[in-house]
């Protein structure tokens, strides 16, 4: 990692490491105790460790001049490793909290083991730890190949990845210690949010600088999706997390938004986090790795562009459908519902475009488990977007809202769409990064595929049935007009579904463990053969 940096880049890295250490020391000293102080010591430890690593190699020989003719893939390799690390953390905690719904008495008498503290560890670990690292790592890889240029510099990618993972670690440890802003998918405290803004702006600037230096005139569509993901997520994060600290030396704050405005801003953020973090970025991944793995061009490049603008325009209006039957003005609810239904058109355009790309390559789907991951991801993307539009319709929402149907919908997207395309991209990337033709074990990929598909189907079908059962029990009346079922009866009826949910999550976790083992073995057996094309003037891949 460090040996690939020039002498001046090592000096820059050393300065940044010292800055992180000083920032951590200041936080720890200023806060004196509590969550903020603990996070300060974490930053101090990271800064000191990095300063030590960089300082050891400060005056070692500079890399060969031929470095400029090669892609810079060390950050991508690190990002893939962190993707798998967060997969283990987030999925393990997810299985734990799912089991607690079936065995609530299994919660130890420790505050950090309560469902309320563990649940955001799961959501943050999966969405931001697992998904975010996968997006950043693959975006660096795809940007270089489609632009036919090396990343604009060699320090910024490391600052982005290390700084981003510091934010994720601050977030999950803060939740375990009871620190939260109580905003869905945005629970980290104010100083962590400020740190993420610095990291994210650096990411955006690096992406733009690299695009500006491209030797390929055309900007491939995957970069459109990645860039929309980076830009809009920055806007969402900043606006939703505007908050005033109660004290500058504590992990306590309150949002500047209040009442129904706070709810509207939160779900404008929440659904657009789904749109631009969990959809746009991963569509960029799909539009690069699916054609590469299948050996087929995108079925319709024009359709991919039309889909991009449709998704970008429609998605930003749909957040209010989360607030049906609330104090939000009726017209705003209707606006969100209408755009949610319209969103089905560009979403299915991308799903259909991906599936049509496989025309002439179905024999590869049959024989190649990696390509099968991508195919299943495209199918689940189409199913999830249809379900999302359907659930946004007000009469349907009256049945589904506050039930486990929503949980099933979310996991059909995260397990079936997001995780499947990530694993497909990983199985395509890791051999390239290891300079191998294939993964260490093709049989392990098959095992992972069937465990992942089985786990997803068990989980999602169980939650669909659970949600519909809940909705019907809550709205069933007897002859006298009273509710036929008490709330506790509806909870007791969920027991078999929650057990199936735990089983499905366990199967999915087992597949992820196999993936991590397979990647480790592949990285360990790396060869010296360069399989990638050099940086020369030729059409983008």
Short mmCIF file of C-alpha atoms in Angstrom, two decimals:
data_model
loop_
_atom_site.label_atom_id
_atom_site.label_comp_id
_atom_site.label_asym_id
_atom_site.label_seq_id
_atom_site.Cartn_x
_atom_site.Cartn_y
_atom_site.Cartn_z
CA UNK A 1 0.00 0.00 0.00
CA UNK A 2 2.54 2.61 1.14
CA UNK A 3 5.38 1.41 -1.10
CA UNK A 4 3.27 2.33 -4.14
CA UNK A 5 3.20 6.00 -3.04
CA UNK A 6 5.78 8.55 -4.16
CA UNK A 7 7.91 10.33 -1.56
CA UNK A 8 5.75 13.47 -1.72
CA UNK A 9 2.59 11.37 -1.41
CA UNK A 10 4.03 9.68 1.68
CA UNK A 11 4.65 13.10 3.21
CA UNK A 12 1.05 14.06 2.48
CA UNK A 13 -0.19 10.79 3.98
CA UNK A 14 1.92 11.38 7.10
CA UNK A 15 0.50 14.88 7.54
CA UNK A 16 -3.07 13.58 7.18
CA UNK A 17 -2.36 10.80 9.69
CA UNK A 18 -1.08 13.32 12.21
CA UNK A 19 -4.13 15.53 11.62
CA UNK A 20 -6.45 12.57 12.36
CA UNK A 21 -4.46 11.76 15.50
CA UNK A 22 -4.58 15.38 16.70
CA UNK A 23 -8.31 15.55 15.97
CA UNK A 24 -8.86 12.39 17.99
CA UNK A 25 -6.76 13.67 20.87
CA UNK A 26 -8.67 16.96 20.89
CA UNK A 27 -12.01 15.12 20.94
CA UNK A 28 -10.91 12.82 23.75
CA UNK A 29 -9.49 15.68 25.85
CA UNK A 30 -12.32 18.10 25.20
CA UNK A 31 -15.12 15.62 25.91
CA UNK A 32 -13.23 14.01 28.85
CA UNK A 33 -15.73 11.15 29.13
CA UNK A 34 -18.63 9.52 27.33
CA UNK A 35 -19.21 8.48 23.73
CA UNK A 36 -17.40 11.42 22.13
CA UNK A 37 -14.32 10.79 24.23
CA UNK A 38 -14.29 7.10 23.26
CA UNK A 39 -14.58 8.03 19.59
CA UNK A 40 -11.74 10.49 20.04
CA UNK A 41 -9.48 7.73 21.34
CA UNK A 42 -10.49 5.54 18.36
CA UNK A 43 -9.48 8.32 15.94
CA UNK A 44 -6.27 8.89 17.90
CA UNK A 45 -5.40 5.20 17.66
CA UNK A 46 -6.06 5.13 13.91
CA UNK A 47 -4.03 8.28 13.29
CA UNK A 48 -1.05 7.05 15.33
CA UNK A 49 -1.12 3.64 13.63
CA UNK A 50 -1.19 5.21 10.17
CA UNK A 51 1.54 7.69 11.05
CA UNK A 52 3.71 4.81 12.25
CA UNK A 53 3.10 2.78 9.08
CA UNK A 54 3.82 5.73 6.79
CA UNK A 55 6.80 6.90 8.84
CA UNK A 56 8.49 3.51 8.56
CA UNK A 57 8.62 3.78 4.77
CA UNK A 58 9.05 7.53 4.46
CA UNK A 59 12.48 7.37 2.85
CA UNK A 60 12.31 4.05 1.11
CA UNK A 61 12.87 4.08 -2.67
CA UNK A 62 10.14 5.68 -4.74
CA UNK A 63 8.02 3.42 -6.96
CA UNK A 64 9.12 2.80 -10.55
CA UNK A 65 8.06 5.37 -13.13
CA UNK A 66 5.97 2.68 -14.87
CA UNK A 67 3.47 3.07 -12.03
CA UNK A 68 1.74 5.78 -14.04
CA UNK A 69 0.97 3.23 -16.78
CA UNK A 70 -0.94 0.92 -14.44
CA UNK A 71 -4.34 1.16 -12.80
CA UNK A 72 -4.33 1.88 -9.09
CA UNK A 73 -6.18 -1.08 -7.61
CA UNK A 74 -4.81 -1.26 -4.05
CA UNK A 75 -7.69 0.90 -2.70
CA UNK A 76 -10.21 -1.33 -4.47
CA UNK A 77 -8.65 -4.42 -2.89
CA UNK A 78 -8.84 -2.84 0.56
CA UNK A 79 -12.42 -1.75 -0.08
CA UNK A 80 -13.44 -5.30 -1.02
CA UNK A 81 -11.85 -6.63 2.18
CA UNK A 82 -13.76 -4.07 4.26
CA UNK A 83 -16.95 -4.94 2.36
CA UNK A 84 -16.60 -8.54 3.51
CA UNK A 85 -15.67 -7.53 7.06
CA UNK A 86 -18.80 -5.40 7.36
CA UNK A 87 -20.85 -8.19 5.77
CA UNK A 88 -19.78 -10.48 8.62
CA UNK A 89 -20.58 -7.82 11.23
CA UNK A 90 -23.87 -6.58 9.79
CA UNK A 91 -25.30 -9.98 8.85
CA UNK A 92 -24.29 -11.60 12.14
CA UNK A 93 -26.01 -8.85 14.12
CA UNK A 94 -29.00 -9.13 11.77
CA UNK A 95 -29.40 -12.83 12.55
CA UNK A 96 -29.00 -12.01 16.25
CA UNK A 97 -31.78 -9.41 16.31
CA UNK A 98 -34.02 -11.66 14.18
CA UNK A 99 -33.53 -14.43 16.74
CA UNK A 100 -34.40 -12.01 19.56
CA UNK A 101 -37.84 -11.51 18.02
CA UNK A 102 -38.47 -15.25 18.43
CA UNK A 103 -36.54 -15.70 21.68
CA UNK A 104 -36.84 -12.30 23.41
CA UNK A 105 -35.87 -13.86 26.75
CA UNK A 106 -32.43 -14.62 25.26
CA UNK A 107 -31.38 -10.97 25.59
CA UNK A 108 -28.55 -10.79 28.17
CA UNK A 109 -28.88 -8.33 31.03
CA UNK A 110 -26.50 -5.87 29.33
CA UNK A 111 -27.68 -2.54 27.88
CA UNK A 112 -25.74 -2.90 24.61
CA UNK A 113 -27.43 -6.23 23.79
CA UNK A 114 -30.94 -4.76 23.66
CA UNK A 115 -32.84 -4.87 20.37
CA UNK A 116 -32.99 -1.06 20.21
CA UNK A 117 -29.20 -0.75 20.21
CA UNK A 118 -28.41 -3.74 18.02
CA UNK A 119 -30.91 -3.01 15.26
CA UNK A 120 -29.19 0.21 13.99
CA UNK A 121 -25.84 -1.65 14.16
CA UNK A 122 -27.35 -4.11 11.67
CA UNK A 123 -28.83 -1.47 9.35
CA UNK A 124 -25.73 0.74 9.39
CA UNK A 125 -23.37 -2.23 9.08
CA UNK A 126 -25.19 -3.54 6.01
CA UNK A 127 -26.23 -0.34 4.22
CA UNK A 128 -23.17 1.79 4.87
CA UNK A 129 -20.50 -0.70 5.90
CA UNK A 130 -21.20 -3.51 3.43
CA UNK A 131 -22.95 -1.54 0.68
CA UNK A 132 -20.94 1.67 0.98
CA UNK A 133 -17.53 0.00 0.85
CA UNK A 134 -18.64 -2.08 -2.14
CA UNK A 135 -19.78 1.06 -3.96
CA UNK A 136 -16.61 3.02 -3.26
CA UNK A 137 -14.30 0.11 -4.13
CA UNK A 138 -16.06 -0.80 -7.38
CA UNK A 139 -16.47 2.85 -8.41
CA UNK A 140 -12.68 3.29 -8.30
CA UNK A 141 -12.23 0.17 -10.42
CA UNK A 142 -14.95 0.99 -12.96
CA UNK A 143 -13.97 4.67 -13.25
CA UNK A 144 -10.42 3.79 -14.25
CA UNK A 145 -11.36 1.11 -16.79
CA UNK A 146 -14.12 3.09 -18.50
CA UNK A 147 -12.09 6.33 -18.55
CA UNK A 148 -8.79 4.64 -19.45
CA UNK A 149 -6.92 6.66 -16.85
CA UNK A 150 -5.36 6.13 -13.43
CA UNK A 151 -7.03 7.73 -10.39
CA UNK A 152 -6.19 11.44 -10.15
CA UNK A 153 -3.95 10.87 -7.12
CA UNK A 154 -2.95 8.03 -4.82
CA UNK A 155 -3.66 9.54 -1.39
CA UNK A 156 -7.28 10.65 -1.74
CA UNK A 157 -8.63 7.09 -2.29
CA UNK A 158 -7.09 5.98 0.99
CA UNK A 159 -8.42 9.02 2.83
CA UNK A 160 -11.90 8.27 1.46
CA UNK A 161 -11.87 4.58 2.39
CA UNK A 162 -10.19 4.90 5.79
CA UNK A 163 -12.20 8.00 6.70
CA UNK A 164 -15.45 6.37 5.61
CA UNK A 165 -14.78 3.25 7.68
CA UNK A 166 -13.89 5.43 10.67
CA UNK A 167 -17.33 7.02 10.33
CA UNK A 168 -19.01 3.59 10.16
CA UNK A 169 -17.09 2.40 13.22
CA UNK A 170 -17.96 5.56 15.14
CA UNK A 171 -21.61 5.05 14.22
CA UNK A 172 -22.00 1.41 15.30
CA UNK A 173 -19.98 1.81 18.51
CA UNK A 174 -22.02 4.90 19.35
CA UNK A 175 -25.26 2.93 18.97
CA UNK A 176 -23.97 0.20 21.27
CA UNK A 177 -23.19 2.88 23.87
CA UNK A 178 -26.68 4.39 23.52
CA UNK A 179 -25.81 7.42 21.36
CA UNK A 180 -28.28 8.11 18.55
CA UNK A 181 -30.09 10.95 16.78
CA UNK A 182 -33.11 8.62 16.38
CA UNK A 183 -33.32 9.31 12.64
CA UNK A 184 -33.80 6.22 10.47
CA UNK A 185 -30.60 5.37 8.54
CA UNK A 186 -29.01 8.57 9.89
CA UNK A 187 -28.46 7.91 13.58
CA UNK A 188 -24.81 8.91 13.97
CA UNK A 189 -24.16 12.01 16.04
CA UNK A 190 -23.23 15.48 14.81
CA UNK A 191 -19.42 15.23 14.82
CA UNK A 192 -19.53 11.92 12.91
CA UNK A 193 -21.84 13.57 10.35
CA UNK A 194 -19.41 16.47 9.92
CA UNK A 195 -16.54 14.04 9.43
CA UNK A 196 -18.50 12.18 6.76
CA UNK A 197 -19.12 15.43 4.87
CA UNK A 198 -15.34 15.99 4.63
CA UNK A 199 -14.77 12.42 3.45
CA UNK A 200 -17.63 12.52 0.95
CA UNK A 201 -16.60 15.85 -0.60
CA UNK A 202 -13.09 14.41 -1.05
CA UNK A 203 -14.66 11.39 -2.79
CA UNK A 204 -16.68 13.63 -5.12
CA UNK A 205 -13.70 15.82 -5.99
CA UNK A 206 -11.52 12.76 -6.68
CA UNK A 207 -14.18 11.31 -8.98
CA UNK A 208 -14.57 14.57 -10.93
CA UNK A 209 -10.80 15.08 -11.21
CA UNK A 210 -10.36 11.58 -12.58
CA UNK A 211 -13.19 11.98 -15.08
CA UNK A 212 -11.70 15.28 -16.24
CA UNK A 213 -8.38 13.50 -16.99
CA UNK A 214 -9.98 10.64 -18.95
CA UNK A 215 -8.47 9.57 -22.26
CA UNK A 216 -11.76 7.96 -23.33
CA UNK A 217 -13.99 10.78 -24.71
CA UNK A 218 -17.27 9.09 -23.83
CA UNK A 219 -18.46 8.93 -20.21
CA UNK A 220 -19.81 5.40 -19.83
CA UNK A 221 -23.29 5.12 -18.29
CA UNK A 222 -22.03 3.35 -15.14
CA UNK A 223 -20.19 6.56 -14.24
CA UNK A 224 -23.43 8.53 -14.58
CA UNK A 225 -25.03 6.33 -11.93
CA UNK A 226 -21.99 6.38 -9.64
CA UNK A 227 -21.73 10.16 -9.92
CA UNK A 228 -25.45 10.63 -9.17
CA UNK A 229 -25.00 8.40 -6.13
CA UNK A 230 -22.08 10.47 -4.84
CA UNK A 231 -23.61 13.89 -5.50
CA UNK A 232 -27.18 13.30 -4.29
CA UNK A 233 -26.14 11.35 -1.18
CA UNK A 234 -24.01 14.35 -0.17
CA UNK A 235 -27.02 16.65 -0.56
CA UNK A 236 -29.32 14.28 1.35
CA UNK A 237 -26.86 13.76 4.20
CA UNK A 238 -26.15 17.43 4.73
CA UNK A 239 -29.79 18.61 4.70
CA UNK A 240 -31.24 15.75 6.77
CA UNK A 241 -28.50 15.91 9.41
CA UNK A 242 -28.52 19.65 10.06
CA UNK A 243 -28.41 19.70 13.85
CA UNK A 244 -27.27 21.86 16.75
CA UNK A 245 -25.09 20.25 19.45
CA UNK A 246 -26.46 20.52 22.98
CA UNK A 247 -22.84 20.92 24.08
CA UNK A 248 -19.74 21.00 21.91
CA UNK A 249 -18.05 18.38 24.08
CA UNK A 250 -20.81 15.76 24.04
CA UNK A 251 -22.52 13.38 21.63
CA UNK A 252 -25.88 15.10 21.99
CA UNK A 253 -27.72 17.27 19.49
CA UNK A 254 -31.16 18.18 18.24
CA UNK A 255 -32.26 18.66 14.59
CA UNK A 256 -33.10 22.11 13.28
CA UNK A 257 -36.25 20.62 11.72
CA UNK A 258 -39.31 20.00 13.87
CA UNK A 259 -42.75 18.43 13.67
CA UNK A 260 -44.12 17.42 10.31
CA UNK A 261 -41.26 19.22 8.54
CA UNK A 262 -38.81 16.93 10.32
CA UNK A 263 -40.82 13.88 9.22
CA UNK A 264 -40.92 15.10 5.62
CA UNK A 265 -37.18 15.84 5.52
CA UNK A 266 -36.42 12.48 7.15
CA UNK A 267 -38.36 10.46 4.59
CA UNK A 268 -37.20 12.63 1.71
CA UNK A 269 -33.77 11.52 2.92
CA UNK A 270 -34.79 7.95 3.81
CA UNK A 271 -36.34 7.04 0.48
CA UNK A 272 -33.69 8.85 -1.53
CA UNK A 273 -31.04 6.96 0.40
CA UNK A 274 -32.77 3.92 -1.09
CA UNK A 275 -32.85 5.68 -4.47
CA UNK A 276 -29.31 6.96 -4.80
CA UNK A 277 -27.37 4.80 -2.34
CA UNK A 278 -29.11 1.44 -2.75
CA UNK A 279 -30.27 1.86 -6.35
CA UNK A 280 -28.29 4.32 -8.49
CA UNK A 281 -24.88 3.23 -7.25
CA UNK A 282 -25.63 -0.45 -7.64
CA UNK A 283 -27.12 0.11 -11.11
CA UNK A 284 -23.72 1.56 -12.00
CA UNK A 285 -22.23 -1.70 -10.73
CA UNK A 286 -24.74 -3.74 -12.76
CA UNK A 287 -24.20 -1.79 -15.98
CA UNK A 288 -20.46 -2.49 -15.88
CA UNK A 289 -20.03 -5.97 -14.44
CA UNK A 290 -22.98 -7.68 -16.17
CA UNK A 291 -21.76 -6.90 -19.72
CA UNK A 292 -18.17 -7.70 -18.75
CA UNK A 293 -19.04 -11.05 -17.20
CA UNK A 294 -21.52 -12.10 -19.90
CA UNK A 295 -19.35 -10.91 -22.76
CA UNK A 296 -22.36 -9.12 -24.23
CA UNK A 297 -22.89 -5.37 -24.79
CA UNK A 298 -25.78 -3.65 -23.04
CA UNK A 299 -28.95 -4.52 -24.92
CA UNK A 300 -29.87 -0.84 -25.34
CA UNK A 301 -27.42 1.86 -24.34
CA UNK A 302 -30.00 4.54 -25.13
CA UNK A 303 -32.49 2.88 -22.78
CA UNK A 304 -29.90 2.94 -19.98
CA UNK A 305 -29.59 6.72 -20.37
CA UNK A 306 -33.36 7.25 -20.49
CA UNK A 307 -33.69 5.08 -17.38
CA UNK A 308 -31.02 7.14 -15.63
CA UNK A 309 -32.86 10.43 -16.13
CA UNK A 310 -36.20 8.88 -15.26
CA UNK A 311 -34.89 7.45 -12.00
CA UNK A 312 -33.03 10.65 -11.14
CA UNK A 313 -36.11 12.83 -11.67
CA UNK A 314 -38.90 10.64 -10.28
CA UNK A 315 -37.14 9.32 -7.17
CA UNK A 316 -36.61 12.67 -5.47
CA UNK A 317 -40.40 13.18 -5.16
CA UNK A 318 -41.51 9.87 -3.68
CA UNK A 319 -40.45 10.07 -0.01
CA UNK A 320 -43.82 11.33 1.23
CA UNK A 321 -45.50 7.99 0.51
CA UNK A 322 -43.95 6.84 3.81
CA UNK A 323 -46.25 9.29 5.56
CA UNK A 324 -49.71 8.24 4.36
CA UNK A 325 -52.44 8.80 6.99
CA UNK A 326 -50.26 11.21 8.99
CA UNK A 327 -50.31 14.97 9.60
CA UNK A 328 -48.50 15.54 6.29
CA UNK A 329 -50.77 17.51 3.90
CA UNK A 330 -52.90 15.25 1.72
CA UNK A 331 -51.59 16.75 -1.52
CA UNK A 332 -48.00 15.95 -0.50
CA UNK A 333 -48.96 12.34 0.24
CA UNK A 334 -50.68 12.10 -3.14
CA UNK A 335 -47.65 13.60 -4.90
CA UNK A 336 -45.39 10.94 -3.38
CA UNK A 337 -47.83 8.16 -4.31
CA UNK A 338 -48.14 9.39 -7.90
CA UNK A 339 -44.42 9.65 -8.53
CA UNK A 340 -43.88 6.26 -6.87
CA UNK A 341 -46.19 4.63 -9.42
CA UNK A 342 -44.53 6.53 -12.29
CA UNK A 343 -41.13 5.39 -11.04
CA UNK A 344 -41.96 1.86 -12.13
CA UNK A 345 -41.30 2.78 -15.78
CA UNK A 346 -37.60 3.77 -15.57
CA UNK A 347 -36.95 1.11 -12.93
CA UNK A 348 -38.29 -1.69 -15.09
CA UNK A 349 -36.42 -0.20 -18.05
CA UNK A 350 -33.14 -0.89 -16.23
CA UNK A 351 -34.23 -4.33 -15.02
CA UNK A 352 -35.44 -5.33 -18.48
CA UNK A 353 -32.32 -3.88 -20.10
CA UNK A 354 -30.14 -6.03 -17.84
CA UNK A 355 -32.08 -9.22 -18.52
CA UNK A 356 -32.21 -8.55 -22.28
CA UNK A 357 -28.42 -8.11 -22.24
CA UNK A 358 -28.17 -11.82 -21.45
CA UNK A 359 -29.81 -12.78 -24.77
CA UNK A 360 -27.35 -15.09 -26.47
CA UNK A 361 -25.55 -15.78 -23.18
CA UNK A 362 -28.11 -17.91 -21.31
CA UNK A 363 -25.77 -20.90 -21.47
CA UNK A 364 -23.29 -18.82 -19.44
CA UNK A 365 -25.97 -18.07 -16.85
CA UNK A 366 -26.60 -21.80 -16.55
CA UNK A 367 -22.91 -22.66 -16.09
CA UNK A 368 -21.49 -19.56 -14.34
CA UNK A 369 -22.68 -18.98 -10.76
CA UNK A 370 -21.15 -15.49 -10.75
CA UNK A 371 -23.31 -14.45 -13.70
CA UNK A 372 -26.26 -16.14 -12.01
CA UNK A 373 -25.81 -13.79 -9.03
CA UNK A 374 -26.15 -10.83 -11.41
CA UNK A 375 -29.18 -12.30 -13.17
CA UNK A 376 -30.98 -12.92 -9.86
CA UNK A 377 -30.07 -9.36 -8.80
CA UNK A 378 -31.74 -7.94 -11.93
CA UNK A 379 -34.85 -10.07 -11.34
CA UNK A 380 -35.13 -8.99 -7.70
CA UNK A 381 -34.56 -5.37 -8.70
CA UNK A 382 -37.56 -5.59 -11.01
CA UNK A 383 -39.68 -7.34 -8.35
CA UNK A 384 -38.69 -4.92 -5.58
CA UNK A 385 -39.39 -1.81 -7.64
CA UNK A 386 -42.82 -3.16 -8.64
CA UNK A 387 -43.59 -3.95 -5.00
CA UNK A 388 -42.39 -0.52 -3.88
CA UNK A 389 -44.68 1.26 -6.34
CA UNK A 390 -47.56 -1.04 -5.35
CA UNK A 391 -47.09 -0.44 -1.61
CA UNK A 392 -47.05 3.34 -2.17
CA UNK A 393 -50.68 3.27 -3.33
CA UNK A 394 -52.73 4.61 -0.42
CA UNK A 395 -55.32 1.77 -0.07
CA UNK A 396 -52.57 -0.88 -0.24
CA UNK A 397 -50.47 1.10 2.20
CA UNK A 398 -53.36 1.07 4.69
CA UNK A 399 -52.90 -2.70 4.91
CA UNK A 400 -49.09 -2.89 4.74
CA UNK A 401 -47.92 0.10 6.80
CA UNK A 402 -46.38 -0.70 10.19
CA UNK A 403 -46.42 -4.43 9.34
CA UNK A 404 -43.65 -6.90 8.51
CA UNK A 405 -44.65 -6.71 4.85
CA UNK A 406 -42.45 -3.60 4.72
CA UNK A 407 -39.60 -5.60 6.29
CA UNK A 408 -40.04 -8.25 3.59
CA UNK A 409 -40.03 -5.57 0.87
CA UNK A 410 -36.86 -3.97 2.22
CA UNK A 411 -35.05 -7.30 2.40
CA UNK A 412 -36.14 -8.41 -1.06
CA UNK A 413 -34.24 -5.32 -2.19
CA UNK A 414 -31.22 -5.58 0.11
CA UNK A 415 -30.73 -9.36 -0.05
CA UNK A 416 -32.06 -10.09 -3.51
CA UNK A 417 -30.86 -6.97 -5.34
CA UNK A 418 -28.05 -5.20 -3.47
CA UNK A 419 -26.21 -8.16 -1.95
CA UNK A 420 -26.56 -10.33 -5.08
CA UNK A 421 -25.04 -7.73 -7.41
CA UNK A 422 -22.29 -7.02 -4.85
CA UNK A 423 -21.35 -10.71 -4.67
CA UNK A 424 -21.44 -10.96 -8.47
CA UNK A 425 -19.12 -7.95 -8.72
CA UNK A 426 -16.80 -9.35 -6.03
CA UNK A 427 -16.48 -12.70 -7.81
CA UNK A 428 -15.62 -10.81 -11.01
CA UNK A 429 -13.22 -8.38 -9.35
CA UNK A 430 -11.24 -10.53 -6.94
CA UNK A 431 -9.62 -12.78 -9.59
CA UNK A 432 -8.62 -9.65 -11.54
CA UNK A 433 -7.13 -8.06 -8.42
CA UNK A 434 -5.31 -11.32 -7.68
CA UNK A 435 -4.14 -11.71 -11.28
CA UNK A 436 -5.91 -15.03 -11.61
CA UNK A 437 -8.32 -16.38 -14.20
CA UNK A 438 -10.92 -17.58 -11.67
CA UNK A 439 -11.70 -17.68 -7.96
CA UNK A 440 -9.87 -20.24 -5.84
CA UNK A 441 -12.98 -22.44 -5.59
CA UNK A 442 -15.76 -22.42 -8.20
CA UNK A 443 -17.67 -25.01 -6.15
CA UNK A 444 -17.76 -22.59 -3.20
CA UNK A 445 -19.42 -19.98 -5.45
CA UNK A 446 -22.13 -22.54 -6.30
CA UNK A 447 -22.71 -23.26 -2.61
CA UNK A 448 -22.85 -19.54 -1.87
CA UNK A 449 -25.36 -18.92 -4.67
CA UNK A 450 -27.83 -21.55 -3.53
CA UNK A 451 -27.50 -20.61 0.13
CA UNK A 452 -28.09 -16.95 -0.76
CA UNK A 453 -31.11 -17.64 -2.97
CA UNK A 454 -32.63 -20.07 -0.45
CA UNK A 455 -32.06 -17.68 2.46
CA UNK A 456 -33.54 -14.75 0.54
CA UNK A 457 -36.68 -16.63 -0.50
CA UNK A 458 -37.31 -18.06 2.97
CA UNK A 459 -36.81 -14.65 4.59
CA UNK A 460 -38.87 -12.61 2.13
CA UNK A 461 -41.78 -15.04 1.75
CA UNK A 462 -42.00 -15.39 5.55
CA UNK A 463 -42.14 -11.62 6.01
CA UNK A 464 -44.68 -11.16 3.23
CA UNK A 465 -46.97 -13.66 4.91
CA UNK A 466 -46.29 -12.16 8.34
CA UNK A 467 -47.13 -8.64 7.16
CA UNK A 468 -50.34 -9.57 5.37
CA UNK A 469 -51.45 -11.60 8.41
CA UNK A 470 -50.75 -8.67 10.72
CA UNK A 471 -52.59 -6.19 8.50
CA UNK A 472 -55.66 -8.41 8.22
CA UNK A 473 -55.77 -9.19 11.96
CA UNK A 474 -55.54 -5.49 12.85
CA UNK A 475 -58.52 -4.60 10.66
CA UNK A 476 -60.86 -7.54 11.39
CA UNK A 477 -63.98 -6.65 13.37
CA UNK A 478 -66.64 -8.82 15.00
CA UNK A 479 -70.41 -8.38 14.74
CA UNK A 480 -70.48 -5.75 17.47
CA UNK A 481 -67.86 -3.61 15.73
CA UNK A 482 -65.03 -4.43 18.14
CA UNK A 483 -61.62 -5.73 17.03
CA UNK A 484 -61.63 -9.50 16.66
CA UNK A 485 -57.99 -9.86 17.73
CA UNK A 486 -55.96 -8.15 20.41
CA UNK A 487 -52.55 -6.78 19.54
CA UNK A 488 -50.82 -9.50 21.59
CA UNK A 489 -52.65 -12.15 19.54
CA UNK A 490 -51.20 -10.66 16.35
CA UNK A 491 -47.74 -10.77 17.94
CA UNK A 492 -48.16 -14.43 18.94
CA UNK A 493 -49.25 -15.28 15.38
CA UNK A 494 -45.86 -14.05 14.13
CA UNK A 495 -43.82 -16.73 15.93
CA UNK A 496 -43.44 -19.23 13.02
CA UNK A 497 -42.66 -16.44 10.57
CA UNK A 498 -39.98 -14.98 12.85
CA UNK A 499 -38.39 -18.41 13.18
CA UNK A 500 -38.29 -18.75 9.38
CA UNK A 501 -36.88 -15.23 9.17
CA UNK A 502 -34.00 -16.23 11.44
CA UNK A 503 -33.37 -19.38 9.40
CA UNK A 504 -33.32 -17.43 6.14
CA UNK A 505 -30.87 -14.88 7.56
CA UNK A 506 -28.66 -17.67 8.87
CA UNK A 507 -28.49 -19.31 5.44
CA UNK A 508 -27.61 -15.99 3.83
CA UNK A 509 -24.90 -15.37 6.44
CA UNK A 510 -23.46 -18.85 5.80
CA UNK A 511 -23.14 -17.99 2.11
CA UNK A 512 -21.38 -14.72 2.93
CA UNK A 513 -18.91 -16.59 5.16
CA UNK A 514 -18.13 -18.92 2.25
CA UNK A 515 -17.58 -15.87 0.04
CA UNK A 516 -15.16 -14.31 2.53
CA UNK A 517 -13.21 -17.60 2.78
CA UNK A 518 -13.09 -17.95 -1.02
CA UNK A 519 -11.86 -14.37 -1.45
CA UNK A 520 -9.18 -14.87 1.19
CA UNK A 521 -7.91 -18.01 -0.54
CA UNK A 522 -7.92 -16.25 -3.91
CA UNK A 523 -5.98 -13.26 -2.60
CA UNK A 524 -3.47 -15.59 -0.94
CA UNK A 525 -2.84 -17.46 -4.18
CA UNK A 526 -2.26 -14.34 -6.27
CA UNK A 527 0.05 -14.75 -9.26
CA UNK A 528 2.48 -12.33 -10.88
CA UNK A 529 0.78 -12.47 -14.26
CA UNK A 530 -0.80 -9.18 -15.34
CA UNK A 531 -4.15 -9.98 -16.92
CA UNK A 532 -5.47 -6.43 -17.19
CA UNK A 533 -5.00 -4.31 -20.26
CA UNK A 534 -2.42 -1.52 -19.93
CA UNK A 535 -3.21 2.16 -19.99
CA UNK A 536 -2.89 2.73 -23.74
CA UNK A 537 -5.06 4.47 -26.27
CA UNK A 538 -7.84 2.02 -27.13
CA UNK A 539 -11.63 1.89 -26.71
CA UNK A 540 -12.91 1.50 -23.15
CA UNK A 541 -13.79 -2.02 -21.99
#
